[in-house]
Amino acid sequence: MTRVRFVSPDGESVQEVDAPDGAALLEVAQNAGQPLEGTCEGQMACSTCHVIVAAEDFDKLPPASEEEEDMLDLAAGASRTSRLACQILLGGALDTLTVRMPPEHRNMQGR
């Protein structure tokens, strides 16, 4: 089980949820009602599930693939600790993970 903390873009709101090992962060976020679109449904063909990982947790994650880095180049408001939530699998050495929703995002579905 991994304890995930979702922080709003302004830092004012925090939601904590427990997620099962092996779950993708995108699915956990969507189930928790977080504003992550995930247009490509985890196929790494968009950047609508971009999150900013807390600096203290960033190095606990496996490095991003070249394909993920390419998608992050398209993400609005990307930072040094940005990742795609569809590429983060929970569990293993991660007992806690804090991510901030980016201040802006691209709505690929036009909603």
N, CA and C of each residue as an Amber inpcrd file, in Angstrom:
protein
   333
   0.8370000  -1.1710000   0.0000000   0.0000000   0.0000000   0.0000000
   0.8900000   1.2460000   0.0000000   0.5170000   2.2100000  -0.8070000
   1.2360000   3.4810000  -0.8580000   0.2750000   4.5940000  -0.4660000
   0.7130000   5.4700000   0.4030000  -0.0700000   6.6450000   0.7910000
   0.2800000   7.7580000  -0.1870000  -0.7190000   8.2290000  -0.9570000
  -0.4990000   9.2720000  -1.9570000  -1.1530000  10.5620000  -1.4780000
  -0.3760000  11.6410000  -1.5350000  -0.8850000  12.9710000  -1.1920000
  -0.9840000  13.7820000  -2.4750000  -2.1930000  14.2420000  -2.7900000
  -2.4200000  15.1130000  -3.9370000  -2.5670000  16.5370000  -3.4190000
  -1.7270000  17.4260000  -3.9240000  -1.7430000  18.8200000  -3.5040000
  -2.2850000  19.6490000  -4.6620000  -3.2140000  20.5440000  -4.3580000
  -3.7860000  21.4020000  -5.3890000  -2.7300000  22.3590000  -5.9370000
  -2.9640000  22.9400000  -7.1170000  -1.9710000  23.8450000  -7.7080000
  -1.5840000  25.0070000  -6.7910000  -2.5430000  25.5110000  -6.0150000
  -2.2450000  26.6380000  -5.1280000  -1.6860000  26.2030000  -3.7760000
  -1.6150000  24.8950000  -3.5490000  -1.0840000  24.3740000  -2.2950000
  -2.0540000  24.4540000  -1.1350000  -3.2520000  24.9430000  -1.3680000
  -4.2440000  25.1430000  -0.3150000  -4.9510000  23.8570000   0.0980000
  -5.0880000  22.9260000  -0.8340000  -5.8730000  21.7210000  -0.5790000
  -4.9980000  20.4780000  -0.7340000  -5.1470000  19.5560000   0.2020000
  -4.4140000  18.2830000   0.1610000  -5.4200000  17.1530000   0.3410000
  -5.3230000  16.1600000  -0.5250000  -6.1490000  14.9580000  -0.4070000
  -5.2020000  13.7780000  -0.2770000  -5.4210000  12.9450000   0.7250000
  -4.6030000  11.7450000   0.9190000  -5.4450000  10.5070000   0.6590000
  -4.8590000   9.5690000  -0.0800000  -5.5270000   8.2980000  -0.3560000
  -4.5120000   7.1630000  -0.2260000  -5.0060000   5.9750000   0.0920000
  -4.1710000   4.7740000   0.1090000  -4.3900000   4.0530000  -1.2100000
  -3.2970000   3.6680000  -1.8550000  -3.3710000   3.0120000  -3.1630000
  -2.6930000   1.6500000  -3.0990000  -3.2640000   0.6660000  -3.7750000
  -2.6630000  -0.6730000  -3.7710000  -1.3620000  -0.7240000  -4.5650000
  -0.4720000  -1.5980000  -4.1550000   0.7780000  -1.8050000  -4.8870000
   0.4710000  -2.2200000  -6.3250000   1.2300000  -1.6790000  -7.2560000
   1.0610000  -2.0120000  -8.6640000   0.1010000  -1.0990000  -9.4040000
  -0.6440000  -0.2580000  -8.6850000  -1.5890000   0.6520000  -9.3340000
  -0.8340000   1.7960000 -10.0080000  -1.3510000   2.2440000 -11.1440000
  -0.7870000   3.4170000 -11.8220000  -1.3180000   4.6650000 -11.1300000
  -0.4510000   5.6490000 -10.9330000  -0.8390000   6.8860000 -10.2710000
  -2.0030000   7.5670000 -11.0000000  -2.0440000   7.4870000 -12.3250000
  -3.1350000   8.1060000 -13.0820000  -4.4820000   7.5420000 -12.6370000
  -4.5830000   6.2270000 -12.5500000  -5.8360000   5.5910000 -12.1520000
  -6.2290000   5.9830000 -10.7300000  -5.2620000   6.0140000  -9.8370000
  -5.5120000   6.3850000  -8.4420000  -6.0120000   7.8310000  -8.3810000
  -5.3620000   8.7150000  -9.1370000  -5.7550000  10.1260000  -9.1470000
  -7.1720000  10.3000000  -9.6890000  -7.4680000   9.6380000 -10.7950000
  -8.8050000   9.7560000 -11.3740000  -9.8660000   9.2100000 -10.4280000
  -9.5950000   8.0860000  -9.7860000 -10.5440000   7.5100000  -8.8210000
 -10.7550000   8.4200000  -7.6140000  -9.7530000   9.2510000  -7.3170000
  -9.8430000  10.1840000  -6.1920000 -10.4590000  11.5220000  -6.6170000
 -10.8210000  11.6430000  -7.8990000 -11.4480000  12.8710000  -8.3820000
 -10.4790000  13.9930000  -8.7130000  -9.2100000  13.6610000  -8.8560000
  -8.2190000  14.6760000  -9.2080000  -8.3530000  15.0560000 -10.6870000
  -7.9850000  16.2890000 -11.0380000  -8.1790000  16.7810000 -12.4090000
  -7.0900000  16.3330000 -13.3840000  -6.9240000  15.0290000 -13.5410000
  -5.9810000  14.5000000 -14.5140000  -6.7710000  13.8220000 -15.6140000
  -6.6240000  14.3380000 -16.8120000  -7.4370000  13.8530000 -17.9190000
  -7.0140000  12.4770000 -18.4240000  -5.7310000  12.2970000 -18.7130000
  -5.2650000  11.0110000 -19.2250000  -5.9140000  10.6540000 -20.5490000
  -5.9400000  11.5920000 -21.4680000  -6.6160000  11.4290000 -22.7610000
  -6.2150000  10.1540000 -23.4840000  -4.9360000   9.8140000 -23.4600000
  -4.4530000   8.6530000 -24.2220000  -4.6030000   7.3500000 -23.4390000
  -5.2220000   7.4290000 -22.2530000  -5.4650000   6.2530000 -21.4110000
  -4.1910000   5.4870000 -21.0640000  -3.1330000   6.2340000 -20.7690000
  -1.8960000   5.6220000 -20.3100000  -0.9750000   5.1180000 -21.3960000
  -1.2270000   5.4940000 -22.6390000  -0.4050000   5.0200000 -23.7580000
   0.7940000   5.9290000 -24.0400000   0.9880000   6.9480000 -23.1940000
   2.0980000   7.8980000 -23.3140000   2.0930000   8.6020000 -24.6760000
   0.8990000   9.0120000 -25.1100000   0.7550000   9.7270000 -26.3750000
   0.2550000  11.1490000 -26.1450000   0.2070000  11.5760000 -24.8800000
  -0.2020000  12.9420000 -24.5710000   0.4890000  13.3390000 -23.2670000
   0.2070000  14.5140000 -22.7790000   0.7990000  14.9380000 -21.5050000
  -0.2800000  15.4080000 -20.5360000  -1.5010000  14.9090000 -20.6960000
  -2.6170000  15.3830000 -19.8800000  -2.6750000  14.7570000 -18.4860000
  -1.7160000  13.9080000 -18.1540000  -1.6470000  13.3610000 -16.7930000
  -0.3780000  13.8340000 -16.0890000   0.1430000  14.9600000 -16.5350000
   1.3500000  15.5510000 -15.9670000   1.1240000  15.9370000 -14.5020000
   2.0480000  15.5220000 -13.6380000   2.0520000  15.9230000 -12.2290000
   3.4570000  16.3770000 -11.8640000   3.5460000  17.1270000 -10.7890000
   4.8430000  17.5760000 -10.2790000   5.0950000  16.8100000  -8.9790000
   6.0990000  15.9680000  -8.9960000   6.4300000  15.1150000  -7.8540000
   7.2240000  15.9320000  -6.8410000   6.9130000  15.7600000  -5.5650000
   7.6560000  16.4370000  -4.5040000   9.1370000  16.0780000  -4.6170000
   9.9880000  17.0620000  -4.4010000  11.4310000  16.8640000  -4.5510000
  11.9300000  15.6880000  -3.7120000  11.3990000  15.5350000  -2.5000000
  11.8710000  14.4560000  -1.6160000  11.4480000  13.0720000  -2.1010000
  10.4750000  13.0080000  -3.0030000  10.0170000  11.7260000  -3.5300000
  10.5320000  11.4310000  -4.9360000  10.9800000  12.4490000  -5.6330000
  11.3500000  12.3160000  -7.0380000  12.4200000  11.2500000  -7.2650000
  13.4510000  11.2380000  -6.4350000  14.5540000  10.2820000  -6.6250000
  14.1890000   8.8540000  -6.2430000  13.0390000   8.6580000  -5.6050000
  12.5750000   7.3080000  -5.2750000  11.9780000   6.6060000  -6.4950000
  11.6460000   7.3930000  -7.5160000  11.0240000   6.8390000  -8.7210000
  12.0820000   6.3810000  -9.7140000  11.7790000   5.3700000 -10.5070000
  12.6950000   5.0110000 -11.5910000  12.7870000   6.1920000 -12.5620000
  13.9020000   6.3400000 -13.2530000  14.0310000   7.4630000 -14.1940000
  12.9830000   7.3830000 -15.3040000  12.6090000   8.5470000 -15.7940000
  11.6620000   8.6170000 -16.9150000  12.3330000   8.0810000 -18.1740000
  11.5440000   7.4160000 -19.0070000  12.0550000   6.9420000 -20.2970000
  12.2150000   8.1330000 -21.2420000  12.9080000   7.9130000 -22.3280000
  13.0680000   8.9630000 -23.3290000  11.7130000   9.3800000 -23.8950000
  10.8140000   8.4130000 -24.0810000   9.4730000   8.7140000 -24.5930000
   8.6940000   9.5920000 -23.6140000   8.8170000   9.2890000 -22.3180000
   8.1320000  10.1060000 -21.3150000   8.7180000  11.5080000 -21.2930000
  10.0350000  11.6220000 -21.3630000  10.6820000  12.9400000 -21.4100000
  10.1680000  13.7520000 -22.5970000  10.0050000  13.0960000 -23.7500000
   9.4850000  13.7880000 -24.9330000   8.0760000  14.3200000 -24.6890000
   7.2390000  13.5410000 -24.0370000   5.8720000  13.9850000 -23.7330000
   5.8790000  15.1160000 -22.7070000   6.7940000  15.0440000 -21.7390000
   6.8840000  16.1050000 -20.7370000   7.3020000  17.4320000 -21.3540000
   8.0400000  17.3670000 -22.4680000   8.4050000  18.6010000 -23.1730000
   7.1700000  19.3410000 -23.6620000   6.0560000  18.6310000 -23.8340000
   4.8060000  19.2240000 -24.3140000   3.8870000  19.6630000 -23.1730000
   4.2190000  19.2970000 -21.9420000   3.3530000  19.5710000 -20.7990000
   3.4280000  21.0330000 -20.3910000   2.2730000  21.6220000 -20.1590000
   2.2100000  23.0000000 -19.6730000   2.6990000  23.0430000 -18.2310000
   3.5750000  23.9820000 -17.9150000   4.0600000  24.1560000 -16.5520000
   4.9910000  23.0760000 -16.0530000   5.6690000  22.3760000 -16.9510000
   6.5830000  21.3000000 -16.5360000   7.7500000  21.8620000 -15.7330000
   8.2210000  21.0410000 -14.7830000   9.3670000  21.4260000 -13.9550000
  10.3680000  20.2720000 -13.9220000  11.4450000  20.4620000 -13.1860000
  12.4860000  19.4390000 -13.0970000  11.9560000  18.1360000 -12.5220000
  10.9390000  18.2020000 -11.6570000  10.4090000  16.9900000 -11.0270000
   9.0660000  16.5650000 -11.6310000   8.7990000  16.9890000 -12.8530000
   7.5630000  16.5860000 -13.5340000   7.6450000  15.1460000 -14.0130000
   6.5050000  14.4680000 -13.9460000   6.3790000  13.1110000 -14.4730000
   4.9680000  12.9470000 -15.0300000   4.7780000  11.8920000 -15.8140000
   3.4480000  11.5250000 -16.2820000   2.8860000  10.5010000 -15.2940000
   1.6960000  10.7730000 -14.7810000   1.1010000   9.8970000 -13.7690000
   0.8540000   8.4920000 -14.3070000   0.6600000   8.3640000 -15.6120000
   0.4270000   7.0290000 -16.1880000   1.6740000   6.1610000 -16.1360000
   2.8320000   6.7680000 -15.9310000   4.0960000   6.0190000 -15.9250000
   4.6160000   5.7300000 -14.5230000   3.8840000   6.1630000 -13.5030000
   4.3030000   5.9230000 -12.1220000   3.4820000   4.7720000 -11.5510000
   4.1570000   3.6580000 -11.3030000   3.5070000   2.5130000 -10.6620000
   3.8370000   2.5580000  -9.1780000   2.8120000   2.4360000  -8.3600000
   2.9770000   2.5610000  -6.9180000   3.3950000   1.2430000  -6.2940000
   4.0440000   1.3610000  -5.1420000   4.4930000   0.1850000  -4.4060000
   6.0000000   0.1370000  -4.3410000   6.5250000  -1.0200000  -4.0070000
   7.9760000  -1.1870000  -3.8910000   8.5290000  -0.3010000  -2.7880000
   9.5450000   0.4950000  -3.1320000  10.1920000   1.3740000  -2.1580000
   9.3490000   2.5990000  -1.8250000   8.2570000   2.7980000  -2.5750000
   7.3950000   3.9640000  -2.3470000   6.3330000   3.6420000  -1.2970000
   6.5210000   4.1210000  -0.0750000   5.4500000   3.9510000   0.9020000
   4.6000000   5.2090000   0.9780000   5.1690000   6.3390000   0.5580000
   4.4170000   7.5820000   0.4360000   4.8680000   8.2950000  -0.8380000
   3.9600000   9.0840000  -1.4050000   4.2670000   9.8690000  -2.5940000
   3.4120000  11.1270000  -2.5560000   4.0610000  12.2690000  -2.7190000
   3.3440000  13.5390000  -2.7620000   3.5030000  14.1320000  -4.1450000
   2.3710000  14.4770000  -4.7560000   2.3880000  15.1190000  -6.0770000
   1.5020000  16.3540000  -6.0530000   1.9240000  17.3500000  -6.8020000
   1.1560000  18.5820000  -6.9420000   0.5590000  18.6200000  -8.3380000
  -0.6800000  19.0230000  -8.4090000  -1.3100000  19.2220000  -9.7060000
  -0.6900000  20.4650000 -10.3350000  -0.3840000  20.4450000 -11.6280000
   0.2360000  21.6170000 -12.2590000  -0.7440000  22.8010000 -12.2730000
  -0.2060000  24.0190000 -12.2970000  -1.0730000  25.1990000 -12.2720000
  -1.8860000  25.3760000 -13.5580000  -1.4440000  24.7700000 -14.6240000
  -2.1800000  24.8290000 -15.8870000  -2.0740000  23.4740000 -16.5550000
  -3.0230000  23.2000000 -17.4390000  -2.9790000  21.9260000 -18.1640000
  -3.6250000  22.1160000 -19.5240000  -3.3780000  21.1750000 -20.3810000
  -3.9860000  21.1820000 -21.7070000  -5.1310000  20.1860000 -21.7230000
  -6.2950000  20.6420000 -22.1030000  -7.4520000  19.7760000 -22.2070000
  -7.5140000  19.2710000 -23.6350000  -7.1200000  18.0320000 -23.8550000
  -7.0460000  17.4770000 -25.2050000  -8.4140000  17.0240000 -25.7210000
  -9.3930000  16.8850000 -24.8150000 -10.6990000  16.4250000 -25.2340000
 -11.6670000  17.5800000 -25.4900000 -11.2010000  18.8130000 -25.2450000
 -12.0030000  19.9870000 -25.5420000 -13.1800000  20.1940000 -24.6080000
 -13.0970000  19.6390000 -23.4020000 -14.1900000  19.8120000 -22.4430000
 -13.9840000  21.0610000 -21.6440000
